[in-house]
XYZ file of C-alpha atoms in Angstrom:
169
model
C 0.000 0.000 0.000
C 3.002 2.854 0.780
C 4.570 1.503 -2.351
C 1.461 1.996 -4.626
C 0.820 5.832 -3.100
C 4.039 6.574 -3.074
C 4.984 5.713 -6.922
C 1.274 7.349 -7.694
C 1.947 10.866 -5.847
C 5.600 11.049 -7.125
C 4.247 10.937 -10.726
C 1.466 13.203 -10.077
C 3.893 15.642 -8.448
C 6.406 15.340 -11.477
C 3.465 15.995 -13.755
C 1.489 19.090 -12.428
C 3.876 21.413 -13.756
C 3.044 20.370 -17.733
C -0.356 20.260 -16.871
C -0.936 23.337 -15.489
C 1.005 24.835 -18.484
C -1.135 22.781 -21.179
C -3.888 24.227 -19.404
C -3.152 27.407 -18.880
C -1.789 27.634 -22.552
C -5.629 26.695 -23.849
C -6.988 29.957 -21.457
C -4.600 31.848 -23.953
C -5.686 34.431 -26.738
C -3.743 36.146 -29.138
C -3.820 39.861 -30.098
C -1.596 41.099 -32.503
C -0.235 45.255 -33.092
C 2.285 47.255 -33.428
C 4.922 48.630 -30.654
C 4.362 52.504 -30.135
C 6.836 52.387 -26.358
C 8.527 50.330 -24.393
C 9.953 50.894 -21.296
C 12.647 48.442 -19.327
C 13.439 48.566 -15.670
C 16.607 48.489 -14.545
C 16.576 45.704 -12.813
C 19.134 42.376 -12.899
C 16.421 40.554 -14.575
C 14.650 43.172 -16.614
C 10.725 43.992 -16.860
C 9.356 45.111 -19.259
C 6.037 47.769 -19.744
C 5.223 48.702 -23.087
C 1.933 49.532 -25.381
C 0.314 48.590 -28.611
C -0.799 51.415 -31.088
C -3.962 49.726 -31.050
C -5.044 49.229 -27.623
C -5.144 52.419 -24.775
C -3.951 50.043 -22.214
C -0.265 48.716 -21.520
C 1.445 45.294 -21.121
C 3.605 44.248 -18.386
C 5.898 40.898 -18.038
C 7.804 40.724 -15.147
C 11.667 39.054 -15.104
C 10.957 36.381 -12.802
C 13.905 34.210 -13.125
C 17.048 33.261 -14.819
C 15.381 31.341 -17.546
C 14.007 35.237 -18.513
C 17.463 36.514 -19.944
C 16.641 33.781 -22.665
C 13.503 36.026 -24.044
C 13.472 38.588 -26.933
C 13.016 41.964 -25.732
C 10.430 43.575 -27.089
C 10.919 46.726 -29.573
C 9.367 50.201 -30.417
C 8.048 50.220 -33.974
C 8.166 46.523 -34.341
C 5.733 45.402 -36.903
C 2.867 42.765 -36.303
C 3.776 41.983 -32.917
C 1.717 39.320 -31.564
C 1.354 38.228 -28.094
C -0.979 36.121 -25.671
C -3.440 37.537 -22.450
C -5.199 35.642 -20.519
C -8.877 35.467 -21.556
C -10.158 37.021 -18.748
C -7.840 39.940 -19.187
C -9.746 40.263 -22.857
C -11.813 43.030 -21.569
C -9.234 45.199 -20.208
C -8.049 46.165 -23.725
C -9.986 48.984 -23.964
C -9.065 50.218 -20.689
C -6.015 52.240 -19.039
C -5.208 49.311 -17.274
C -1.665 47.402 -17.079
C -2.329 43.351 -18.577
C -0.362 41.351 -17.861
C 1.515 39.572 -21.422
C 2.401 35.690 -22.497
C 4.785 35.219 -24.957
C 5.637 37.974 -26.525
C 7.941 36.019 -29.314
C 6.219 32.538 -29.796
C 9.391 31.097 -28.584
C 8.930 32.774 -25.185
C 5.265 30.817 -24.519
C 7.297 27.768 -22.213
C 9.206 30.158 -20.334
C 6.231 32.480 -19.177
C 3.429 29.848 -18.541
C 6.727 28.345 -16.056
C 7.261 31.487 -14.250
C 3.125 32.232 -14.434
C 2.645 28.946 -12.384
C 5.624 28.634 -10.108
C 6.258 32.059 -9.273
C 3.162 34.102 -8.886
C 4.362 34.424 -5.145
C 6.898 33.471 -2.445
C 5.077 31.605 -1.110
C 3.436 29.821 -3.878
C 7.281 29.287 -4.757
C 8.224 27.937 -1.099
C 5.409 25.996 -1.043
C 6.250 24.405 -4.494
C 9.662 23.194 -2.665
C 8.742 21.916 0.614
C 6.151 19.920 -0.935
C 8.720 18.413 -3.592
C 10.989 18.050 -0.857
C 8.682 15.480 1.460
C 7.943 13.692 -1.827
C 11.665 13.552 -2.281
C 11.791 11.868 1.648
C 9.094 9.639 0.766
C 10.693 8.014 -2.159
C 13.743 7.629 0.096
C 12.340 5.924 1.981
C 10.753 3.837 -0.266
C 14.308 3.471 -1.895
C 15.279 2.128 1.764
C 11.979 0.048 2.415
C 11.789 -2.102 -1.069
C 15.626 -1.613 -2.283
C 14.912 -3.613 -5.500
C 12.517 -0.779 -6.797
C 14.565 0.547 -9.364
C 11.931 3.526 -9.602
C 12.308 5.075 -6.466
C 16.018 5.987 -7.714
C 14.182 7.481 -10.664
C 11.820 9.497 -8.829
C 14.951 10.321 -6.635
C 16.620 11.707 -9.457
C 13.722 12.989 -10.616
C 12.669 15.692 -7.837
C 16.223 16.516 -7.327
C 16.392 17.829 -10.417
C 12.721 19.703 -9.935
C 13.694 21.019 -6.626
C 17.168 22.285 -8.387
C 15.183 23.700 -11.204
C 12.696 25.663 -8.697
C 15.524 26.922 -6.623
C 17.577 28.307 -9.443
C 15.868 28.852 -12.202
């Protein structure tokens, strides 16, 4: 019986993460314009505020992580740029309010829907951790308990390299 929920919560823990981006990436909608300003902070990991010729309001992204310095900046004047909002955020376009922005460049989609579940908060973040940390304990001692379980060393490995990706990424 620990065996069987052990195995079963490791793999659901290992998978929330792509499922919460596949379905947050369907609550996406794309609006396209052009770049009339942007603004960067000067901050390690910038963030960046700019607006769309089209729309009165303005779109923020903020630089969460490392895994940000990989993104295109966005430019003034670029032509046809396209980016994702959340669909409740659709009826904010019209006003002076600040949106929040996925994916500016289509190649930025994985790296904001990551940071949009894993970092909204600290402690959203913290709690991310401990919780892959205990499952991490538990498939320890699983390792210990049934030694010829080759998977527990996988899930080992596994949520080591989640709990390094949270913490430094």
């Amino acid at each position: 019986m620990f065996k069987r929920f052990v195995i079963i919560f490791s793999i659901l823990g290992i998978l929330y993460i792509p499922f919460r981006m596949v379905i947050k990436s369907y609550a996406l909608e794309k609006i396209q314009g052009t770049v009339k300003q942007v603004r960067a902070s000067s901050n390690r990991i910038p963030y960046y505020t700019f607006s769309l010729e089209e729309y009165p309001c303005s779109f923020y992204n903020k630089g969460n992580g490392t895994l940000s310095l990989l993104k295109t900046p966005p430019k003034p004047g670029e032509q046809s740029a396209s980016l994702m909002i959340q669909s409740s955020d659709r009826s904010l376009l019209n006003s002076n309010e600040s949106i929040f922005y996925f994916a500016f460049h289509p190649k930025d989609k994985l790296i904001d829907l990551y940071y949009s579940i894993v970092r909204p908060g600290i402690f959203t973040h913290f709690t991310f951790l401990f919780l892959y940390f205990l499952i991490l304990l538990l498939n320890a001692l699983g390792a210990y308990r049934y030694p010829k379980q080759d998977i527990f060393t996988h899930l080992i490995k596994g949520y080591l390299l989640l709990i390094f990706l949270l913490m430094f990424l």
